[in-house]
mmCIF file of C-alpha atoms in Angstrom:
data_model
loop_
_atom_site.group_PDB
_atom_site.id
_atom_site.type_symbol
_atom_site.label_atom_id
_atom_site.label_comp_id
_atom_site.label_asym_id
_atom_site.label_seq_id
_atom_site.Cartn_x
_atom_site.Cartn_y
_atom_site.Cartn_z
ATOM 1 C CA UNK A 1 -21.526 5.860 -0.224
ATOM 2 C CA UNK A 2 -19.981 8.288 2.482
ATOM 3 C CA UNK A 3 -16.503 9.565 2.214
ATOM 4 C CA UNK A 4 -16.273 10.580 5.573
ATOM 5 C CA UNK A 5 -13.083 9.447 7.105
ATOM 6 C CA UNK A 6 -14.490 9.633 10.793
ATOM 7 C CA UNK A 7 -15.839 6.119 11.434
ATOM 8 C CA UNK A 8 -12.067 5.088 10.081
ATOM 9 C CA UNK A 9 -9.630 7.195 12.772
ATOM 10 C CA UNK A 10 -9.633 6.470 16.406
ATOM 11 C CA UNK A 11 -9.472 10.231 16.876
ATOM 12 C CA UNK A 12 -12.709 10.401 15.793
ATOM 13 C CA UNK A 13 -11.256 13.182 13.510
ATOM 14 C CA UNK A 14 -14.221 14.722 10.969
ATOM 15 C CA UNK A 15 -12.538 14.991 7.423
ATOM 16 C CA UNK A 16 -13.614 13.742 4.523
ATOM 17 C CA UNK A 17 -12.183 11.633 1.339
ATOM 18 C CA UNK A 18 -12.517 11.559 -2.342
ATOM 19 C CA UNK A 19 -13.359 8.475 -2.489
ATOM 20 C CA UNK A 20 -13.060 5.265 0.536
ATOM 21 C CA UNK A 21 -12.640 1.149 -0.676
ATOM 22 C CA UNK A 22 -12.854 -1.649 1.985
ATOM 23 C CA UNK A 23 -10.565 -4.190 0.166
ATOM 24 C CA UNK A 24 -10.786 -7.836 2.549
ATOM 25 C CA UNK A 25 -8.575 -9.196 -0.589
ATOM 26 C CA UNK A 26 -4.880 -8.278 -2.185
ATOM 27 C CA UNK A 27 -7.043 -8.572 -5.770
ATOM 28 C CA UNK A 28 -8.920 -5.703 -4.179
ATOM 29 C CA UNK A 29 -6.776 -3.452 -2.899
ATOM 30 C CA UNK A 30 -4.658 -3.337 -5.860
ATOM 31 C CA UNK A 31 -7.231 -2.655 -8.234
ATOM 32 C CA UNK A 32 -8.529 0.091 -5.867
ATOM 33 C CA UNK A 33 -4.926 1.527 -5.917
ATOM 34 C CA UNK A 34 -4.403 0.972 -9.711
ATOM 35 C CA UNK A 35 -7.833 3.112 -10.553
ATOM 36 C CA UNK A 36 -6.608 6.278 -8.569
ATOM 37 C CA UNK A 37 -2.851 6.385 -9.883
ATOM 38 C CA UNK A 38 -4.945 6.346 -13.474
ATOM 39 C CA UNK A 39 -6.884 9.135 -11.976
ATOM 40 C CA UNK A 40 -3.918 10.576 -10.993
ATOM 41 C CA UNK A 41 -5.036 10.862 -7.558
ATOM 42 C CA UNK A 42 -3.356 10.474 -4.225
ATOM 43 C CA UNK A 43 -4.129 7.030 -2.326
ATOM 44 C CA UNK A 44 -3.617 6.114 1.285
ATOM 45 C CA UNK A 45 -4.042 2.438 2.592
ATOM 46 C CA UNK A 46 -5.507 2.750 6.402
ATOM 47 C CA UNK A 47 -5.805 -0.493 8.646
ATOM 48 C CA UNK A 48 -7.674 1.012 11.749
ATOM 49 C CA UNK A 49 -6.570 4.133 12.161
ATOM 50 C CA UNK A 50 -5.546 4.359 15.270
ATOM 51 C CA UNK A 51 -2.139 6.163 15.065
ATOM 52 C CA UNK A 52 -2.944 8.867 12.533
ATOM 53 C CA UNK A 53 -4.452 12.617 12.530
ATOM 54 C CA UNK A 54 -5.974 14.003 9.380
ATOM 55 C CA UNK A 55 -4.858 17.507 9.278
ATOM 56 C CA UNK A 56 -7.588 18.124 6.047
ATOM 57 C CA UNK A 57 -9.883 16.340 3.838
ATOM 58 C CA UNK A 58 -7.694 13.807 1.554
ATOM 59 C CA UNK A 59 -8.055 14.385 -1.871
ATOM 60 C CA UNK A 60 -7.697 10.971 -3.122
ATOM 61 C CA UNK A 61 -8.751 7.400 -2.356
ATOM 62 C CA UNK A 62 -8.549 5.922 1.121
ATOM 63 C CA UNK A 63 -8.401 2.121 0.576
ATOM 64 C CA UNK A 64 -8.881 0.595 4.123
ATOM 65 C CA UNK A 65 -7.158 -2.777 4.462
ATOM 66 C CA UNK A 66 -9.293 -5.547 5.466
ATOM 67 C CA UNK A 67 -7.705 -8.867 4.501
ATOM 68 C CA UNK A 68 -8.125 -11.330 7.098
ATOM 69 C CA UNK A 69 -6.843 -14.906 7.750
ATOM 70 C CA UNK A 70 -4.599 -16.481 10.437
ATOM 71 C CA UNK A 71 -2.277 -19.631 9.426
ATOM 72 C CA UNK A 72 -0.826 -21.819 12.443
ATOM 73 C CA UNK A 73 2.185 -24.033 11.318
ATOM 74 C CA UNK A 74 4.091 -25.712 14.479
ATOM 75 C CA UNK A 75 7.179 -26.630 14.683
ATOM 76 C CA UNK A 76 9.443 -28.130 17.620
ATOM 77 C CA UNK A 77 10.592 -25.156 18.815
ATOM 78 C CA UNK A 78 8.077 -22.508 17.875
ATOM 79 C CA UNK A 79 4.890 -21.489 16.385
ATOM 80 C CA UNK A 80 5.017 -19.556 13.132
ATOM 81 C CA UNK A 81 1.505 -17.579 12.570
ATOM 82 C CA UNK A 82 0.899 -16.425 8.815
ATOM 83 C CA UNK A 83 -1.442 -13.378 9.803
ATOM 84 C CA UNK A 84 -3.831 -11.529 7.181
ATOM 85 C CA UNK A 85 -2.817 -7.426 7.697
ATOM 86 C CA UNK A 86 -6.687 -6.284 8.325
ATOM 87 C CA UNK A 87 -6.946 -8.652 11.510
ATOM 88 C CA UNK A 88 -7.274 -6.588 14.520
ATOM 89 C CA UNK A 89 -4.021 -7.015 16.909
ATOM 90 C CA UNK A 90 -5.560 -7.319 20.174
ATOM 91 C CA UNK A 91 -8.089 -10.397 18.773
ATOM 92 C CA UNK A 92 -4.558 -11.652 17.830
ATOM 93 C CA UNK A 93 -3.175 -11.783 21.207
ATOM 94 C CA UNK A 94 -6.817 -12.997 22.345
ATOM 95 C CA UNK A 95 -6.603 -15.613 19.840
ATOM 96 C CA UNK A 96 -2.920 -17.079 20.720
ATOM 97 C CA UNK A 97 -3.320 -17.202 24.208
ATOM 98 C CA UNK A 98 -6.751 -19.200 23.989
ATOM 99 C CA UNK A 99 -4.887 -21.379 21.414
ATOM 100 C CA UNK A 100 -1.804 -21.749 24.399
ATOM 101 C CA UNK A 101 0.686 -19.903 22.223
ATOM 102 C CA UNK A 102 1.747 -16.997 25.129
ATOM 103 C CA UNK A 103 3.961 -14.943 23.978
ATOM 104 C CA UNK A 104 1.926 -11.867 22.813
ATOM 105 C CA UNK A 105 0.766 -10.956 25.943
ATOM 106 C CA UNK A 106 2.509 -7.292 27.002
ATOM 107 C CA UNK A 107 1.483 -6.213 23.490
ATOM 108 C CA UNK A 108 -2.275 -6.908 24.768
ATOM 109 C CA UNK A 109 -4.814 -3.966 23.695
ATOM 110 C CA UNK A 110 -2.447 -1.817 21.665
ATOM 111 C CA UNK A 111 -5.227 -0.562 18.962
ATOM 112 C CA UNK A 112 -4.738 -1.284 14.991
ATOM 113 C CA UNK A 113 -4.345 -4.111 12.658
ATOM 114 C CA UNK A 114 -1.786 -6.167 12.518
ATOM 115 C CA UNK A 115 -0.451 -4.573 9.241
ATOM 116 C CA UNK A 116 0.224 -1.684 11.323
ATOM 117 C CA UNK A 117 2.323 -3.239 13.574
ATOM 118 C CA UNK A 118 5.780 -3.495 12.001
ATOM 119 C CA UNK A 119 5.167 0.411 10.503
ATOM 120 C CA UNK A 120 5.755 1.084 14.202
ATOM 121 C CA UNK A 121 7.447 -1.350 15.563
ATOM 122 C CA UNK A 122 4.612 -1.516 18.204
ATOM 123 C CA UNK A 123 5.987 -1.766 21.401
ATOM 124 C CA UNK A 124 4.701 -2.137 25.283
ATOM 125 C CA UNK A 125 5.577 -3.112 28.733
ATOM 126 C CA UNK A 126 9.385 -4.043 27.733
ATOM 127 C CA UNK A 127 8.389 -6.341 24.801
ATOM 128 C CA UNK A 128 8.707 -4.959 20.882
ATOM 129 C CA UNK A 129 7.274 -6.657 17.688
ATOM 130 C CA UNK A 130 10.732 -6.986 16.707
ATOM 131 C CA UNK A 131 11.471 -9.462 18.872
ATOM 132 C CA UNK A 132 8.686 -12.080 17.286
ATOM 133 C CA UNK A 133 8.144 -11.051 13.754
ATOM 134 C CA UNK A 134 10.068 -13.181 11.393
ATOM 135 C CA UNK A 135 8.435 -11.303 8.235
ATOM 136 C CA UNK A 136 6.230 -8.617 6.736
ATOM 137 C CA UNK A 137 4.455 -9.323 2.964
ATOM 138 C CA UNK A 138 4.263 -6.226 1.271
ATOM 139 C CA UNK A 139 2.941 -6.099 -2.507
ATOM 140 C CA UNK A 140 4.447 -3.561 -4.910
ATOM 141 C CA UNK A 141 1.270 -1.882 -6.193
ATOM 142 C CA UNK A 142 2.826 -1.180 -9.192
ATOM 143 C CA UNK A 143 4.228 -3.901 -10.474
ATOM 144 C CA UNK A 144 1.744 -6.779 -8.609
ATOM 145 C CA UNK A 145 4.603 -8.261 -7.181
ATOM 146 C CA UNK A 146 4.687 -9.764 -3.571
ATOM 147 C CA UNK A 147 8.028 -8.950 -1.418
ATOM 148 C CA UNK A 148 9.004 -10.721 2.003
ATOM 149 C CA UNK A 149 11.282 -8.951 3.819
ATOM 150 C CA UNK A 150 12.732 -11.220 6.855
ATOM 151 C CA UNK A 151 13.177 -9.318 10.418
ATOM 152 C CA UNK A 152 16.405 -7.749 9.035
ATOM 153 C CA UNK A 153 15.951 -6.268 6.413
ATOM 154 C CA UNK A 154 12.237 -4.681 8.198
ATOM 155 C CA UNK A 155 15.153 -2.637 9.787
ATOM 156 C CA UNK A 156 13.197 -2.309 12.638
ATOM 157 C CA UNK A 157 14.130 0.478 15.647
ATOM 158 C CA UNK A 158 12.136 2.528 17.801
ATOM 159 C CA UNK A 159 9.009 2.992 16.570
ATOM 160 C CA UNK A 160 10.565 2.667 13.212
ATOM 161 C CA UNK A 161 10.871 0.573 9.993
ATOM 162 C CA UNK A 162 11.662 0.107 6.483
ATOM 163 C CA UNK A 163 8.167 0.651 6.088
ATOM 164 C CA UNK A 164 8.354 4.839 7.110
ATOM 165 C CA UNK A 165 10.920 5.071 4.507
ATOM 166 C CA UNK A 166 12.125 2.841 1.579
ATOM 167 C CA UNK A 167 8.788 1.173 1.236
ATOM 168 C CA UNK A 168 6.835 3.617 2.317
ATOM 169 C CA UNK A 169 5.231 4.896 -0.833
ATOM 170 C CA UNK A 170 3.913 2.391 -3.169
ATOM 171 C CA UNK A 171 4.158 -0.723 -1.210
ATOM 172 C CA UNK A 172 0.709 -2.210 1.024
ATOM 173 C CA UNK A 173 1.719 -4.792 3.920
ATOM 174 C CA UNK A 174 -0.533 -8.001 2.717
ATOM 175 C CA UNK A 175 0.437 -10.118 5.711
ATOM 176 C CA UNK A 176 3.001 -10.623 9.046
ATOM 177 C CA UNK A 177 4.744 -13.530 10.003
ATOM 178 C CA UNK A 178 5.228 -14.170 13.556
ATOM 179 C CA UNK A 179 6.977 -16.581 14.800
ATOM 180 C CA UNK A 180 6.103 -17.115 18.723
ATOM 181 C CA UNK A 181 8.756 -19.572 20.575
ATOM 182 C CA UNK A 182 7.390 -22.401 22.439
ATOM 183 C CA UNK A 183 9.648 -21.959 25.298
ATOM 184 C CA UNK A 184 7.567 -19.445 27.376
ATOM 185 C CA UNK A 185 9.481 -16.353 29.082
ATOM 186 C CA UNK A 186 7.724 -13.803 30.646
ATOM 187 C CA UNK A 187 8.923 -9.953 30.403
ATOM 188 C CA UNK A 188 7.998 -8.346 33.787
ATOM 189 C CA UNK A 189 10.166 -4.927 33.178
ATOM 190 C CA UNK A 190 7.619 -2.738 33.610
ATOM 191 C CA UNK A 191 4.670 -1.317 35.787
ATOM 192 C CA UNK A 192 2.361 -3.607 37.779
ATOM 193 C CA UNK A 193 4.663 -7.026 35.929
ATOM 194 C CA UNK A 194 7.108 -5.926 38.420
ATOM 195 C CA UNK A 195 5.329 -7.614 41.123
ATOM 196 C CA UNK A 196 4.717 -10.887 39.743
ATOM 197 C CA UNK A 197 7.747 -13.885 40.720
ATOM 198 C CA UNK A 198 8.720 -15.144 37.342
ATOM 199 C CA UNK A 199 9.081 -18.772 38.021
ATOM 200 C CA UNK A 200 4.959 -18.572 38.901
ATOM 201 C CA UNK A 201 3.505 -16.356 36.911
ATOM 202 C CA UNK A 202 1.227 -17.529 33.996
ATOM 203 C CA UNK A 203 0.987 -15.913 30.708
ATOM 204 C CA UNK A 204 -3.124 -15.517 31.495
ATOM 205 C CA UNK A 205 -1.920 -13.052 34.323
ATOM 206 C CA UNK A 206 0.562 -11.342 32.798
ATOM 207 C CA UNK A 207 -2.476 -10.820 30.021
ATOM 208 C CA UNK A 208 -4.645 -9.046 32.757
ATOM 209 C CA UNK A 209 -2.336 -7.291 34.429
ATOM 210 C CA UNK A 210 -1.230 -5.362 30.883
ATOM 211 C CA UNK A 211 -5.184 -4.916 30.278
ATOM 212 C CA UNK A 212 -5.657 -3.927 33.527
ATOM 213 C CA UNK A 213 -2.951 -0.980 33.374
ATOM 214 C CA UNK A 214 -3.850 0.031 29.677
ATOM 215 C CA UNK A 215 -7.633 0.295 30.663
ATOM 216 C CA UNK A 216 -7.114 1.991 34.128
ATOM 217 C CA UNK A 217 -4.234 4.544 32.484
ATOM 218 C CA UNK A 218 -5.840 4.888 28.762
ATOM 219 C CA UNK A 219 -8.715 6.597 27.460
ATOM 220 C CA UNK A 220 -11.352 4.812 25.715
ATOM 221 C CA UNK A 221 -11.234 5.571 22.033
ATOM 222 C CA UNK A 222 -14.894 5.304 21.424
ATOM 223 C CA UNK A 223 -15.530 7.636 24.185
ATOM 224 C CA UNK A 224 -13.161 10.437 23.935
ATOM 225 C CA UNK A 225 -11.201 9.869 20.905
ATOM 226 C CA UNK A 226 -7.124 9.218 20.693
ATOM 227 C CA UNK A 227 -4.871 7.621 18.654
ATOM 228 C CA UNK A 228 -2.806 6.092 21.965
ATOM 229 C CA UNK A 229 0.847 7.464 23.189
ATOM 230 C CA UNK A 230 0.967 10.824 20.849
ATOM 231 C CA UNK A 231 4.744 11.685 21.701
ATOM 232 C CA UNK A 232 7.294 9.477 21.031
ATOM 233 C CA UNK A 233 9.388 8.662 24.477
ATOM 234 C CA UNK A 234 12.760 10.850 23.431
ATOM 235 C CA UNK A 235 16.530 9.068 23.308
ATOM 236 C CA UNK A 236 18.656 10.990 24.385
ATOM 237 C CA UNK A 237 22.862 11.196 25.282
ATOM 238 C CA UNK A 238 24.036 9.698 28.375
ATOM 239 C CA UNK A 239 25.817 12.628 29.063
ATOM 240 C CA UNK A 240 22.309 15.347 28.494
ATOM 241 C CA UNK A 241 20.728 12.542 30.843
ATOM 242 C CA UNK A 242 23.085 12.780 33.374
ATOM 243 C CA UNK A 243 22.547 16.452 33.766
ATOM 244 C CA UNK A 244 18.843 16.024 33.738
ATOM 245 C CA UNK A 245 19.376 13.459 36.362
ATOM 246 C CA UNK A 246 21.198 15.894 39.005
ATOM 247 C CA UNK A 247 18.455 18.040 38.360
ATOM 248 C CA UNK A 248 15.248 15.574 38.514
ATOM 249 C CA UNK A 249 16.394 12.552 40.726
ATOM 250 C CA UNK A 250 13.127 10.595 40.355
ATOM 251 C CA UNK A 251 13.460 11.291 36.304
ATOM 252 C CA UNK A 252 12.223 7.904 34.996
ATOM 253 C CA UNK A 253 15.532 6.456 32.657
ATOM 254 C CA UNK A 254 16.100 3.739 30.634
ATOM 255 C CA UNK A 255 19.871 2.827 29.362
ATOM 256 C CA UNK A 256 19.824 1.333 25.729
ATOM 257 C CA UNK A 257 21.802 -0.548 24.139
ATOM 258 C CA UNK A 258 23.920 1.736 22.214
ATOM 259 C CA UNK A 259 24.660 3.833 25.580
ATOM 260 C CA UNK A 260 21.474 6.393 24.697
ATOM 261 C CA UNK A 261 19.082 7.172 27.350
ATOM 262 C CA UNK A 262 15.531 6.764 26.514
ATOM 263 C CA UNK A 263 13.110 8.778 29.156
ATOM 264 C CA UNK A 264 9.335 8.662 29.448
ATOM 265 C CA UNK A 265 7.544 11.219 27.866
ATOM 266 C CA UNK A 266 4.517 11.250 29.755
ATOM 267 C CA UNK A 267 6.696 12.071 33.159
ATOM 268 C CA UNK A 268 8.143 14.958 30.932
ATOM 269 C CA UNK A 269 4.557 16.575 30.171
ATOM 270 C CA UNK A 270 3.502 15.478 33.899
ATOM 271 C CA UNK A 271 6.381 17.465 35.299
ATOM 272 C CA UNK A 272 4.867 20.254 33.478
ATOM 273 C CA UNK A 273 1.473 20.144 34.839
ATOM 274 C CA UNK A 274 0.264 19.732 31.905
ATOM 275 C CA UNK A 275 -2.189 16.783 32.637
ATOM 276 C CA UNK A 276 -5.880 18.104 32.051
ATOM 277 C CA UNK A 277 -4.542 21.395 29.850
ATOM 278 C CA UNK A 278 -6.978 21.786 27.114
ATOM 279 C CA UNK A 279 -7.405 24.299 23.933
ATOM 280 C CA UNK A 280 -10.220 24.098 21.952
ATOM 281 C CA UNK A 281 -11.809 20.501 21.882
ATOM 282 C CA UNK A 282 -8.692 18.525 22.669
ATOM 283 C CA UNK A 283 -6.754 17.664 25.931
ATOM 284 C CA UNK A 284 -4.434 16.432 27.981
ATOM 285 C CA UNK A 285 -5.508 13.096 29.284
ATOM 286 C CA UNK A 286 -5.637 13.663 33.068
ATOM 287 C CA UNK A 287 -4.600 10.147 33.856
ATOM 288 C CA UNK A 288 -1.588 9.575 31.173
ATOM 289 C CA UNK A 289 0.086 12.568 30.069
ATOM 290 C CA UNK A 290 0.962 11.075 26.884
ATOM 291 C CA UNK A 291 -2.342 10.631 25.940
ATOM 292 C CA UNK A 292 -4.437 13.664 23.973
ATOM 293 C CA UNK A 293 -7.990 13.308 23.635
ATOM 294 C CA UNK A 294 -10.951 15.047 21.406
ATOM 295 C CA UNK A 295 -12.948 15.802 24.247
ATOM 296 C CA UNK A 296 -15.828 17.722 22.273
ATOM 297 C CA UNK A 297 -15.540 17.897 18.302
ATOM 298 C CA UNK A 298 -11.931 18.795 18.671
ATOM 299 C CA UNK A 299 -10.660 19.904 15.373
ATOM 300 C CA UNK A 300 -7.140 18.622 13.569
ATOM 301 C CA UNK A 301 -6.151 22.117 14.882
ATOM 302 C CA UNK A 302 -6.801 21.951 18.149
ATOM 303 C CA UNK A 303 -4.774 18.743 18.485
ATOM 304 C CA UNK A 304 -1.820 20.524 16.347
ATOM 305 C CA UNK A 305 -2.299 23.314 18.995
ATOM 306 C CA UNK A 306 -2.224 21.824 21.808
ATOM 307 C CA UNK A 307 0.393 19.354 20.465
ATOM 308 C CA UNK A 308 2.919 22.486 19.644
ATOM 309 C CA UNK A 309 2.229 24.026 23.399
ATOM 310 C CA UNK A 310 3.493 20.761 24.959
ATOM 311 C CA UNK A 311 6.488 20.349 22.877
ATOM 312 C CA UNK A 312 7.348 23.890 23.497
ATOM 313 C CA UNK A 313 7.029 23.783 27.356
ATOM 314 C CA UNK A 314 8.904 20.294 27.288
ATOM 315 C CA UNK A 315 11.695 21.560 25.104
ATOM 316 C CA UNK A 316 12.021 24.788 27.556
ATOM 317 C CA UNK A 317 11.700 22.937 30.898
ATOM 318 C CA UNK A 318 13.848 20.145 29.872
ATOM 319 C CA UNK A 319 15.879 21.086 26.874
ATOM 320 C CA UNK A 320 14.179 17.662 25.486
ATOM 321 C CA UNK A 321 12.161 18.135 21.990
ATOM 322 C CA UNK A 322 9.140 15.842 21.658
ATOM 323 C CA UNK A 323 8.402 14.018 18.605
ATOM 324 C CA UNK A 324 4.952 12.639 17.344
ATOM 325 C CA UNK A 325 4.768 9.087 17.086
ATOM 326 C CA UNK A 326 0.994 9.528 15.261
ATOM 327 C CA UNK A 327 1.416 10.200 11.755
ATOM 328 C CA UNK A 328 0.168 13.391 10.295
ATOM 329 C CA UNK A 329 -2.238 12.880 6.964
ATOM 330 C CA UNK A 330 -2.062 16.055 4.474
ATOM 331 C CA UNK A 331 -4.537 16.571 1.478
ATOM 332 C CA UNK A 332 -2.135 14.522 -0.360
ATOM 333 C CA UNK A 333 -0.370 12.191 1.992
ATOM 334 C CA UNK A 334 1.809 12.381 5.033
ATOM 335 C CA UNK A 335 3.408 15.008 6.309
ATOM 336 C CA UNK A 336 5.985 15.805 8.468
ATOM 337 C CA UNK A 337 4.297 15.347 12.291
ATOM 338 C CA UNK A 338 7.321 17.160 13.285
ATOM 339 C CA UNK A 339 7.685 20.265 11.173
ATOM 340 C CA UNK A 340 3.393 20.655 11.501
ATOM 341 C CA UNK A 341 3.788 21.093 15.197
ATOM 342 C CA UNK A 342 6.787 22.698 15.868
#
């Protein structure tokens, strides 16, 4: 059987691993996990891999999470969907719009499994998973157990969870509840949504639209390979972005909640021409800054290269320090994205 981790990272990343287990049950994937703590080896549970960069070969076993199944239960008011973590995300969205459950729709084409989608938080075109997961099953490999945390205690923020830190280690999400209301309202923040007159639009449009900018703006993964936004868009104070501002009067801003300014990333890189730059195999995605590509065999390196050379330029144009939202994989685990490129 072939350990090579390349078929199982959008990147399209060569490195290899120990040892690789497709588990489509919870039976499965805890046995596969039980066997390498025996072996004292390291283990890391993938879904699709399409927000990570190996840095090396892992030295361990790489269990990739394929349980499936999607439960409908409705209710008056909502729809609560009992999702298997190894479905893909975008069949999800696919599947609850043909079903006339709308709701999903701005998170259409966002790459992974659905098991990967309350690590992150996954977020798009003004609408966050926060706002429709009611819970996330996670199984304690070491005890067996089964936990459900409800949206709460997820502690979900931007591009952030419970599941980057408390239950980060020894934990494998099983399944995600959703619940998707039944009273429709459509989220037309952002980009090409803009356009569209609320009281007319139809979820089906709002659906295309969001594919239509994601496949005009986005690479392809299976032809140059990415892992999607690689920076993280920064937060900043209202006070930094107000000197920005006087500086850059077309600087794309977004006020938050707690009075932080959040700012687009890819406009940050763009203002630094950086659209196209390229070392080694990997670039700059000439249509979406925030995008970096393996355009030919790019090695880990490359990326990390390339990654530390925007940052840098960023951080000295703007005073604004760029964060990875892709998750860095070590020989033994994850590392920190941050400290590897800065």
């Amino acid at each position: 059987m072939s350990t090579s981790l390349k078929p199982f990272n959008t990147f399209g990343i060569q490195a290899n691993a120990s040892r690789i287990v497709i588990a489509q049950t919870v039976q499965q994937l805890n046995e596969a996990w039980n066997e390498a703590v025996s072996l004292q080896k390291p283990v890391l549970i993938l879904g699709e891999g399409s927000n990570i960069l190996f840095l090396d070969d892992f030295i361990g076993t790489v269990i990739v999470n394929r349980i499936g199944g999607i439960e409908v239960t409705e209710k008056d008011d909502a729809w609560h969907l009992h999702i298997g973590a190894g479905e893909n995300w975008h069949h999800l969205v696919e599947y609850t719009l043909q079903q006339n459950m709308p709701g999903l729709e701005n998170l259409a084409l966002i790459p992974g499994c659905v098991g990967s989608s309350p690590i992150q938080n996954i977020g798009a075109y003004g609408v966050e998973l926060k706002k429709v997961c009611a819970y996330v099953e996670c199984i304690d490999m070491r005890s067996g157990e089964t936990h459900r945390l409800d949206n709460k205690e997820c502690q979900f923020g931007y591009r952030d969870s419970i599941f980057k830190h408390d239950y980060q280690n020894d934990y494998a999400i099983t399944a995600v509840g959703l619940r998707i209301p039944k009273l429709w309202q459509p989220v037309l923040t952002y980009g090409d949504l803009t356009r569209f007159d609320p009281a007319t639009v139809t979820p089906q449009e709002v659906f295309d639209a969001v594919c239509h900018m994601r496949m005009t703006k986005l690479p392809d993964p299976r032809v140059n390979g990415n892992a999607g936004s690689f920076f993280k868009n920064p937060v900043i104070t209202a006070e930094q972005a107000a000197g920005l501002l006087s500086e850059f009067t077309d600087m794309p801003h977004y006020p938050q909640a707690d009075g932080s300014i959040k700012l687009a990333a890819g406009w940050l890189i763009d203002r630094c021409e950086l659209k196209g730059y390229q070392i080694g195999g990997a670039a700059v995605h000439r249509q979406q800054a925030l995008v970096l590509i393996n355009t030919a065999n790019a090695t880990s390196q490359d990326i990390v290269k390339l990654a530390h050379y925007i940052r840098q330029r960023v951080g000295e144009k703007f005073n604004v320090w760029l964060e990875p939202e892709v998750r860095f994989m070590g020989v033994k685990g994850e590392v920190s994205a941050v400290e590897t490129i800065a």
